Amino acid sequence: MQNIIELKNISVFQQRNKVFDNFSLSLKRGQNTVILGPNGAGKTTLLKLLNRELYIVVNEISSIKIFGKDRWNVQELRSHLGVVSHHLQSNFSTNALGLHVVLSGFYASDGVWQHQKFDDEHLELGHQIMSLLDIEDLKSRQYETMSTGEQRKFLLARALVHNPEVLVLDEPTSGLDLRACFQYLEIIQGLMDSGKNVILVTHHVHEIPPEITRAILLKEAKVVDDGDKAKILTSKTLSKLFDRPIKIIEENGFYQALPG
């Protein structure tokens, strides 16, 4: 089965800071995965690699392939891989209307611009996805006036306009109250149930849905553990990951972390 992403012996810099050094990782198609790690573990850098915002140092032993290809047109990639990140949410055009947030996904742009053209099919699909996520009544609201949860739903809708087979979600429930958190998790579960492949990047164990089967632990830009979720998400492994005693409890497939 073709991998979603395959990183081999890569080195990556952010400005003058080397984040990854001889780093390797592969993510399989059809396998819902969580990448879990503390702040500074390299999660954001990994997201930027997936989104083609950062590039590896080119040498003879390093390679990066996404869906088996080492070169992508970013627009074409959007039809395979939808990314909803905190960076996108924080930097999106504040005066964009809800509908325009969704439509901007067709051009991978920050809002809608005069030169961009949308036909009836684009508009119909945008309305269908807003209806699916229960946000159509907010289509005329400005982005900056929306709650954190509403913004995140619109950015998810923006990613879904291409019907990507894989969704990459960056700490999807961060900043949400309990009601909004549970609603958003239900949406994610519904998407996985419908056949979407999800890669969840987070440091919160409570937002890992039961449908996630593989867990990768990332620390100091290195994979420190990788395998079946039930075997990886234990009190012992997470205490080591976060450098403090942690007790993990599991209920109905969901996890919660308590002080150890």
PDB file of C-alpha atoms in Angstrom:
ATOM      1  CA  MET A   1       0.000   0.000   0.000  1.00  0.00           C
ATOM      2  CA  GLN A   2       1.364   3.434  -0.976  1.00  0.00           C
ATOM      3  CA  ASN A   3       2.363   5.678   1.912  1.00  0.00           C
ATOM      4  CA  ILE A   4       0.818   9.095   2.472  1.00  0.00           C
ATOM      5  CA  ILE A   5       4.225  10.465   3.301  1.00  0.00           C
ATOM      6  CA  GLU A   6       7.650   8.891   3.374  1.00  0.00           C
ATOM      7  CA  LEU A   7      10.560  10.796   4.907  1.00  0.00           C
ATOM      8  CA  LYS A   8      14.036   9.272   4.672  1.00  0.00           C
ATOM      9  CA  ASN A   9      17.087  10.692   6.446  1.00  0.00           C
ATOM     10  CA  ILE A  10      15.888  14.281   6.107  1.00  0.00           C
ATOM     11  CA  SER A  11      17.365  17.459   7.540  1.00  0.00           C
ATOM     12  CA  VAL A  12      15.208  20.577   7.829  1.00  0.00           C
ATOM     13  CA  PHE A  13      16.071  24.103   8.903  1.00  0.00           C
ATOM     14  CA  GLN A  14      13.784  26.867  10.123  1.00  0.00           C
ATOM     15  CA  GLN A  15      15.881  29.947   9.488  1.00  0.00           C
ATOM     16  CA  ARG A  16      19.256  28.988  11.052  1.00  0.00           C
ATOM     17  CA  ASN A  17      17.809  26.399  13.423  1.00  0.00           C
ATOM     18  CA  LYS A  18      18.159  22.768  12.380  1.00  0.00           C
ATOM     19  CA  VAL A  19      14.942  21.084  13.504  1.00  0.00           C
ATOM     20  CA  PHE A  20      15.262  17.632  11.908  1.00  0.00           C
ATOM     21  CA  ASP A  21      18.583  15.859  11.496  1.00  0.00           C
ATOM     22  CA  ASN A  22      18.640  12.498   9.679  1.00  0.00           C
ATOM     23  CA  PHE A  23      14.933  12.047  10.463  1.00  0.00           C
ATOM     24  CA  SER A  24      12.819   9.255   8.969  1.00  0.00           C
ATOM     25  CA  LEU A  25       9.082   8.548   9.183  1.00  0.00           C
ATOM     26  CA  SER A  26       6.355   6.995   7.035  1.00  0.00           C
ATOM     27  CA  LEU A  27       2.593   7.388   7.366  1.00  0.00           C
ATOM     28  CA  LYS A  28       0.432   4.718   5.793  1.00  0.00           C
ATOM     29  CA  ARG A  29      -2.636   5.187   3.665  1.00  0.00           C
ATOM     30  CA  GLY A  30      -5.812   3.931   5.306  1.00  0.00           C
ATOM     31  CA  GLN A  31      -4.355   4.150   8.814  1.00  0.00           C
ATOM     32  CA  ASN A  32      -5.664   6.874  11.125  1.00  0.00           C
ATOM     33  CA  THR A  33      -2.687   8.157  13.088  1.00  0.00           C
ATOM     34  CA  VAL A  34      -1.907  10.528  15.948  1.00  0.00           C
ATOM     35  CA  ILE A  35       1.464  12.262  16.195  1.00  0.00           C
ATOM     36  CA  LEU A  36       1.791  13.211  19.846  1.00  0.00           C
ATOM     37  CA  GLY A  37       4.515  15.236  21.495  1.00  0.00           C
ATOM     38  CA  PRO A  38       5.307  18.198  23.747  1.00  0.00           C
ATOM     39  CA  ASN A  39       5.903  21.725  22.500  1.00  0.00           C
ATOM     40  CA  GLY A  40       9.189  21.921  20.624  1.00  0.00           C
ATOM     41  CA  ALA A  41       9.039  18.286  19.507  1.00  0.00           C
ATOM     42  CA  GLY A  42       8.987  19.183  15.795  1.00  0.00           C
ATOM     43  CA  LYS A  43       5.257  18.822  15.153  1.00  0.00           C
ATOM     44  CA  THR A  44       4.870  22.241  13.516  1.00  0.00           C
ATOM     45  CA  THR A  45       7.863  21.614  11.258  1.00  0.00           C
ATOM     46  CA  LEU A  46       6.332  18.303  10.197  1.00  0.00           C
ATOM     47  CA  LEU A  47       3.046  20.046   9.370  1.00  0.00           C
ATOM     48  CA  LYS A  48       4.865  22.618   7.260  1.00  0.00           C
ATOM     49  CA  LEU A  49       6.640  19.837   5.366  1.00  0.00           C
ATOM     50  CA  LEU A  50       3.305  18.193   4.601  1.00  0.00           C
ATOM     51  CA  ASN A  51       1.872  21.534   3.496  1.00  0.00           C
ATOM     52  CA  ARG A  52       4.944  22.281   1.340  1.00  0.00           C
ATOM     53  CA  GLU A  53       5.789  25.406   3.357  1.00  0.00           C
ATOM     54  CA  LEU A  54       9.226  24.011   4.240  1.00  0.00           C
ATOM     55  CA  TYR A  55      11.653  21.906   2.228  1.00  0.00           C
ATOM     56  CA  ILE A  56      14.364  19.428   3.130  1.00  0.00           C
ATOM     57  CA  VAL A  57      18.083  19.875   2.647  1.00  0.00           C
ATOM     58  CA  VAL A  58      18.805  18.140  -0.651  1.00  0.00           C
ATOM     59  CA  ASN A  59      21.513  15.477  -0.568  1.00  0.00           C
ATOM     60  CA  GLU A  60      22.149  11.941  -1.802  1.00  0.00           C
ATOM     61  CA  ILE A  61      20.589  10.093   1.144  1.00  0.00           C
ATOM     62  CA  SER A  62      17.560  12.315   1.871  1.00  0.00           C
ATOM     63  CA  SER A  63      14.142  12.151   0.274  1.00  0.00           C
ATOM     64  CA  ILE A  64      10.537  13.147   0.859  1.00  0.00           C
ATOM     65  CA  LYS A  65       7.636  11.586  -0.997  1.00  0.00           C
ATOM     66  CA  ILE A  66       3.959  12.452  -0.609  1.00  0.00           C
ATOM     67  CA  PHE A  67       1.633   9.842  -2.119  1.00  0.00           C
ATOM     68  CA  GLY A  68       4.664   8.357  -3.851  1.00  0.00           C
ATOM     69  CA  LYS A  69       5.735  11.570  -5.591  1.00  0.00           C
ATOM     70  CA  ASP A  70       8.658  13.828  -4.701  1.00  0.00           C
ATOM     71  CA  ARG A  71       7.321  16.823  -6.650  1.00  0.00           C
ATOM     72  CA  TRP A  72       3.859  18.324  -6.353  1.00  0.00           C
ATOM     73  CA  ASN A  73       1.950  21.283  -7.635  1.00  0.00           C
ATOM     74  CA  VAL A  74       0.535  22.689  -4.381  1.00  0.00           C
ATOM     75  CA  GLN A  75      -2.904  23.187  -5.943  1.00  0.00           C
ATOM     76  CA  GLU A  76      -2.978  19.566  -7.099  1.00  0.00           C
ATOM     77  CA  LEU A  77      -1.839  18.340  -3.700  1.00  0.00           C
ATOM     78  CA  ARG A  78      -4.900  19.931  -2.065  1.00  0.00           C
ATOM     79  CA  SER A  79      -7.125  17.349  -3.782  1.00  0.00           C
ATOM     80  CA  HIS A  80      -5.284  14.606  -1.909  1.00  0.00           C
ATOM     81  CA  LEU A  81      -4.268  16.251   1.366  1.00  0.00           C
ATOM     82  CA  GLY A  82      -6.301  18.765   3.391  1.00  0.00           C
ATOM     83  CA  VAL A  83      -4.502  20.575   6.208  1.00  0.00           C
ATOM     84  CA  VAL A  84      -6.196  22.536   9.011  1.00  0.00           C
ATOM     85  CA  SER A  85      -3.505  24.146  11.155  1.00  0.00           C
ATOM     86  CA  HIS A  86      -3.225  26.726  13.919  1.00  0.00           C
ATOM     87  CA  HIS A  87      -0.939  28.772  11.676  1.00  0.00           C
ATOM     88  CA  LEU A  88      -3.692  28.968   9.049  1.00  0.00           C
ATOM     89  CA  GLN A  89      -6.349  29.834  11.634  1.00  0.00           C
ATOM     90  CA  SER A  90      -4.266  32.578  13.251  1.00  0.00           C
ATOM     91  CA  ASN A  91      -3.218  34.190   9.986  1.00  0.00           C
ATOM     92  CA  PHE A  92      -6.357  33.927   7.880  1.00  0.00           C
ATOM     93  CA  SER A  93      -7.847  37.166   6.517  1.00  0.00           C
ATOM     94  CA  THR A  94      -9.932  38.603   9.368  1.00  0.00           C
ATOM     95  CA  ASN A  95     -12.543  40.332   7.176  1.00  0.00           C
ATOM     96  CA  ALA A  96     -13.296  37.312   4.957  1.00  0.00           C
ATOM     97  CA  LEU A  97     -16.939  36.249   4.988  1.00  0.00           C
ATOM     98  CA  GLY A  98     -17.743  32.674   5.967  1.00  0.00           C
ATOM     99  CA  LEU A  99     -18.683  31.636   2.431  1.00  0.00           C
ATOM    100  CA  HIS A 100     -15.468  33.165   1.099  1.00  0.00           C
ATOM    101  CA  VAL A 101     -13.409  31.217   3.648  1.00  0.00           C
ATOM    102  CA  VAL A 102     -14.859  28.017   2.188  1.00  0.00           C
ATOM    103  CA  LEU A 103     -14.496  29.084  -1.451  1.00  0.00           C
ATOM    104  CA  SER A 104     -10.883  30.140  -0.903  1.00  0.00           C
ATOM    105  CA  GLY A 105     -10.068  26.447  -0.647  1.00  0.00           C
ATOM    106  CA  PHE A 106     -10.470  26.104  -4.427  1.00  0.00           C
ATOM    107  CA  TYR A 107      -7.471  28.414  -4.892  1.00  0.00           C
ATOM    108  CA  ALA A 108      -5.605  27.657  -1.628  1.00  0.00           C
ATOM    109  CA  SER A 109      -5.764  31.410  -1.001  1.00  0.00           C
ATOM    110  CA  ASP A 110      -6.267  33.701   1.976  1.00  0.00           C
ATOM    111  CA  GLY A 111      -9.811  34.825   1.281  1.00  0.00           C
ATOM    112  CA  VAL A 112     -11.415  35.467  -2.110  1.00  0.00           C
ATOM    113  CA  TRP A 113     -10.001  37.878  -4.699  1.00  0.00           C
ATOM    114  CA  GLN A 114     -11.443  39.595  -7.783  1.00  0.00           C
ATOM    115  CA  HIS A 115      -9.488  37.535 -10.307  1.00  0.00           C
ATOM    116  CA  GLN A 116     -10.834  34.268  -8.870  1.00  0.00           C
ATOM    117  CA  LYS A 117     -13.867  32.790 -10.617  1.00  0.00           C
ATOM    118  CA  PHE A 118     -16.463  30.474  -9.072  1.00  0.00           C
ATOM    119  CA  ASP A 119     -19.171  28.733 -11.060  1.00  0.00           C
ATOM    120  CA  ASP A 120     -22.481  27.308  -9.846  1.00  0.00           C
ATOM    121  CA  GLU A 121     -20.833  23.964  -9.112  1.00  0.00           C
ATOM    122  CA  HIS A 122     -18.299  25.608  -6.784  1.00  0.00           C
ATOM    123  CA  LEU A 123     -21.033  27.519  -4.973  1.00  0.00           C
ATOM    124  CA  GLU A 124     -23.300  24.481  -4.638  1.00  0.00           C
ATOM    125  CA  LEU A 125     -20.478  22.377  -3.220  1.00  0.00           C
ATOM    126  CA  GLY A 126     -19.538  25.139  -0.777  1.00  0.00           C
ATOM    127  CA  HIS A 127     -23.126  25.318   0.494  1.00  0.00           C
ATOM    128  CA  GLN A 128     -23.341  21.523   0.773  1.00  0.00           C
ATOM    129  CA  ILE A 129     -20.230  21.359   2.942  1.00  0.00           C
ATOM    130  CA  MET A 130     -21.368  24.265   5.126  1.00  0.00           C
ATOM    131  CA  SER A 131     -24.673  22.475   5.606  1.00  0.00           C
ATOM    132  CA  LEU A 132     -22.836  19.236   6.486  1.00  0.00           C
ATOM    133  CA  LEU A 133     -20.853  21.062   9.192  1.00  0.00           C
ATOM    134  CA  ASP A 134     -23.921  23.033  10.355  1.00  0.00           C
ATOM    135  CA  ILE A 135     -22.371  26.455   9.644  1.00  0.00           C
ATOM    136  CA  GLU A 136     -24.426  27.664   6.680  1.00  0.00           C
ATOM    137  CA  ASP A 137     -26.223  30.253   8.813  1.00  0.00           C
ATOM    138  CA  LEU A 138     -22.811  31.887   9.412  1.00  0.00           C
ATOM    139  CA  LYS A 139     -21.923  32.236   5.725  1.00  0.00           C
ATOM    140  CA  SER A 140     -22.253  36.056   5.807  1.00  0.00           C
ATOM    141  CA  ARG A 141     -20.351  36.529   9.078  1.00  0.00           C
ATOM    142  CA  GLN A 142     -16.839  37.953   9.069  1.00  0.00           C
ATOM    143  CA  TYR A 143     -14.131  35.525  10.096  1.00  0.00           C
ATOM    144  CA  GLU A 144     -12.889  37.763  12.926  1.00  0.00           C
ATOM    145  CA  THR A 145     -16.342  37.809  14.584  1.00  0.00           C
ATOM    146  CA  MET A 146     -16.586  34.007  14.744  1.00  0.00           C
ATOM    147  CA  SER A 147     -15.744  31.907  17.777  1.00  0.00           C
ATOM    148  CA  THR A 148     -12.653  29.698  17.706  1.00  0.00           C
ATOM    149  CA  GLY A 149     -14.805  26.646  17.043  1.00  0.00           C
ATOM    150  CA  GLU A 150     -16.724  28.342  14.228  1.00  0.00           C
ATOM    151  CA  GLN A 151     -13.488  29.445  12.557  1.00  0.00           C
ATOM    152  CA  ARG A 152     -12.154  25.919  12.751  1.00  0.00           C
ATOM    153  CA  LYS A 153     -15.293  24.487  11.142  1.00  0.00           C
ATOM    154  CA  PHE A 154     -14.993  26.949   8.259  1.00  0.00           C
ATOM    155  CA  LEU A 155     -11.332  26.066   7.743  1.00  0.00           C
ATOM    156  CA  LEU A 156     -12.294  22.386   7.779  1.00  0.00           C
ATOM    157  CA  ALA A 157     -14.947  23.146   5.154  1.00  0.00           C
ATOM    158  CA  ARG A 158     -12.248  24.982   3.164  1.00  0.00           C
ATOM    159  CA  ALA A 159     -10.138  21.811   3.193  1.00  0.00           C
ATOM    160  CA  LEU A 160     -13.093  19.588   2.268  1.00  0.00           C
ATOM    161  CA  VAL A 161     -14.009  21.390  -0.977  1.00  0.00           C
ATOM    162  CA  HIS A 162     -11.422  19.241  -2.783  1.00  0.00           C
ATOM    163  CA  ASN A 163     -12.731  16.048  -1.158  1.00  0.00           C
ATOM    164  CA  PRO A 164      -9.202  15.063  -0.050  1.00  0.00           C
ATOM    165  CA  GLU A 165      -8.650  11.472   0.945  1.00  0.00           C
ATOM    166  CA  VAL A 166      -6.424  12.536   3.862  1.00  0.00           C
ATOM    167  CA  LEU A 167      -7.036  15.261   6.461  1.00  0.00           C
ATOM    168  CA  VAL A 168      -4.222  16.583   8.655  1.00  0.00           C
ATOM    169  CA  LEU A 169      -5.590  18.228  11.799  1.00  0.00           C
ATOM    170  CA  ASP A 170      -3.443  20.346  14.109  1.00  0.00           C
ATOM    171  CA  GLU A 171      -4.702  20.258  17.732  1.00  0.00           C
ATOM    172  CA  PRO A 172      -8.304  20.381  16.480  1.00  0.00           C
ATOM    173  CA  THR A 173     -10.042  21.060  19.810  1.00  0.00           C
ATOM    174  CA  SER A 174      -7.530  23.492  21.344  1.00  0.00           C
ATOM    175  CA  GLY A 175      -9.317  26.595  22.644  1.00  0.00           C
ATOM    176  CA  LEU A 176     -12.794  25.041  22.449  1.00  0.00           C
ATOM    177  CA  ASP A 177     -15.187  24.662  25.361  1.00  0.00           C
ATOM    178  CA  LEU A 178     -16.472  21.183  26.172  1.00  0.00           C
ATOM    179  CA  ARG A 179     -19.596  21.437  24.018  1.00  0.00           C
ATOM    180  CA  ALA A 180     -17.693  22.689  20.975  1.00  0.00           C
ATOM    181  CA  CYS A 181     -14.901  20.172  21.628  1.00  0.00           C
ATOM    182  CA  PHE A 182     -17.279  17.207  21.623  1.00  0.00           C
ATOM    183  CA  GLN A 183     -19.128  18.529  18.558  1.00  0.00           C
ATOM    184  CA  TYR A 184     -15.891  18.887  16.611  1.00  0.00           C
ATOM    185  CA  LEU A 185     -14.699  15.416  17.639  1.00  0.00           C
ATOM    186  CA  GLU A 186     -18.024  13.983  16.438  1.00  0.00           C
ATOM    187  CA  ILE A 187     -17.466  15.661  13.060  1.00  0.00           C
ATOM    188  CA  ILE A 188     -13.969  14.159  12.818  1.00  0.00           C
ATOM    189  CA  GLN A 189     -15.302  10.726  13.769  1.00  0.00           C
ATOM    190  CA  GLY A 190     -18.011  11.039  11.121  1.00  0.00           C
ATOM    191  CA  LEU A 191     -15.428  11.913   8.474  1.00  0.00           C
ATOM    192  CA  MET A 192     -13.319   8.880   9.419  1.00  0.00           C
ATOM    193  CA  ASP A 193     -16.416   6.675   9.353  1.00  0.00           C
ATOM    194  CA  SER A 194     -17.118   7.944   5.821  1.00  0.00           C
ATOM    195  CA  GLY A 195     -13.660   6.850   4.672  1.00  0.00           C
ATOM    196  CA  LYS A 196     -11.473   9.891   5.284  1.00  0.00           C
ATOM    197  CA  ASN A 197      -7.953   9.130   6.463  1.00  0.00           C
ATOM    198  CA  VAL A 198      -6.982  11.378   9.413  1.00  0.00           C
ATOM    199  CA  ILE A 199      -3.557  12.387  10.714  1.00  0.00           C
ATOM    200  CA  LEU A 200      -3.921  14.139  14.051  1.00  0.00           C
ATOM    201  CA  VAL A 201      -1.027  16.271  15.328  1.00  0.00           C
ATOM    202  CA  THR A 202      -1.355  17.262  18.972  1.00  0.00           C
ATOM    203  CA  HIS A 203      -0.099  17.288  22.541  1.00  0.00           C
ATOM    204  CA  HIS A 204      -3.601  16.671  23.966  1.00  0.00           C
ATOM    205  CA  VAL A 205      -4.547  13.031  24.547  1.00  0.00           C
ATOM    206  CA  HIS A 206      -8.209  13.891  25.170  1.00  0.00           C
ATOM    207  CA  GLU A 207      -8.737  14.817  21.505  1.00  0.00           C
ATOM    208  CA  ILE A 208      -7.649  11.436  20.137  1.00  0.00           C
ATOM    209  CA  PRO A 209     -10.803   9.711  18.819  1.00  0.00           C
ATOM    210  CA  PRO A 210     -11.258   5.935  19.161  1.00  0.00           C
ATOM    211  CA  GLU A 211     -10.926   5.564  15.374  1.00  0.00           C
ATOM    212  CA  ILE A 212      -7.223   6.483  15.601  1.00  0.00           C
ATOM    213  CA  THR A 213      -5.265   3.218  15.574  1.00  0.00           C
ATOM    214  CA  ARG A 214      -1.588   4.221  15.364  1.00  0.00           C
ATOM    215  CA  ALA A 215       0.313   6.499  17.746  1.00  0.00           C
ATOM    216  CA  ILE A 216       3.680   8.116  17.042  1.00  0.00           C
ATOM    217  CA  LEU A 217       5.465   9.841  19.917  1.00  0.00           C
ATOM    218  CA  LEU A 218       7.699  12.731  18.916  1.00  0.00           C
ATOM    219  CA  LYS A 219      10.250  14.359  21.239  1.00  0.00           C
ATOM    220  CA  GLU A 220      13.139  16.674  20.445  1.00  0.00           C
ATOM    221  CA  ALA A 221      12.534  16.079  16.720  1.00  0.00           C
ATOM    222  CA  LYS A 222      12.931  12.301  17.072  1.00  0.00           C
ATOM    223  CA  VAL A 223      10.443   9.423  16.996  1.00  0.00           C
ATOM    224  CA  VAL A 224      10.714   7.882  20.466  1.00  0.00           C
ATOM    225  CA  ASP A 225       7.860   5.376  20.127  1.00  0.00           C
ATOM    226  CA  ASP A 226       5.571   4.164  17.367  1.00  0.00           C
ATOM    227  CA  GLY A 227       2.917   1.479  17.164  1.00  0.00           C
ATOM    228  CA  ASP A 228      -0.567   0.372  18.105  1.00  0.00           C
ATOM    229  CA  LYS A 229      -2.337   3.147  20.018  1.00  0.00           C
ATOM    230  CA  ALA A 230      -3.371   0.946  22.956  1.00  0.00           C
ATOM    231  CA  LYS A 231       0.234  -0.152  23.502  1.00  0.00           C
ATOM    232  CA  ILE A 232       1.758   3.315  23.075  1.00  0.00           C
ATOM    233  CA  LEU A 233      -0.617   5.528  25.071  1.00  0.00           C
ATOM    234  CA  THR A 234       0.280   4.314  28.550  1.00  0.00           C
ATOM    235  CA  SER A 235       1.139   6.072  31.787  1.00  0.00           C
ATOM    236  CA  LYS A 236       4.758   4.934  31.494  1.00  0.00           C
ATOM    237  CA  THR A 237       5.360   6.077  27.919  1.00  0.00           C
ATOM    238  CA  LEU A 238       3.628   9.448  28.303  1.00  0.00           C
ATOM    239  CA  SER A 239       5.368  10.162  31.612  1.00  0.00           C
ATOM    240  CA  LYS A 240       8.658   9.688  29.785  1.00  0.00           C
ATOM    241  CA  LEU A 241       7.484  11.750  26.822  1.00  0.00           C
ATOM    242  CA  PHE A 242       6.455  14.766  28.904  1.00  0.00           C
ATOM    243  CA  ASP A 243       9.128  14.379  31.623  1.00  0.00           C
ATOM    244  CA  ARG A 244       6.740  14.171  34.549  1.00  0.00           C
ATOM    245  CA  PRO A 245       4.514  11.539  36.191  1.00  0.00           C
ATOM    246  CA  ILE A 246       1.289  11.110  34.223  1.00  0.00           C
ATOM    247  CA  LYS A 247      -1.568   8.698  34.757  1.00  0.00           C
ATOM    248  CA  ILE A 248      -3.542   7.714  31.664  1.00  0.00           C
ATOM    249  CA  ILE A 249      -7.126   6.528  31.916  1.00  0.00           C
ATOM    250  CA  GLU A 250      -9.199   5.152  29.036  1.00  0.00           C
ATOM    251  CA  GLU A 251     -12.990   5.147  28.689  1.00  0.00           C
ATOM    252  CA  ASN A 252     -14.950   4.103  25.597  1.00  0.00           C
ATOM    253  CA  GLY A 253     -11.884   4.502  23.409  1.00  0.00           C
ATOM    254  CA  PHE A 254     -11.049   8.008  24.612  1.00  0.00           C
ATOM    255  CA  TYR A 255      -8.041   8.873  26.768  1.00  0.00           C
ATOM    256  CA  GLN A 256      -7.471  11.373  29.533  1.00  0.00           C
ATOM    257  CA  ALA A 257      -4.271  12.402  31.305  1.00  0.00           C
ATOM    258  CA  LEU A 258      -4.105  13.014  35.059  1.00  0.00           C
ATOM    259  CA  PRO A 259      -1.202  13.998  37.311  1.00  0.00           C
ATOM    260  CA  GLY A 260       0.715  10.868  38.259  1.00  0.00           C
TER     261      GLY A 260
END
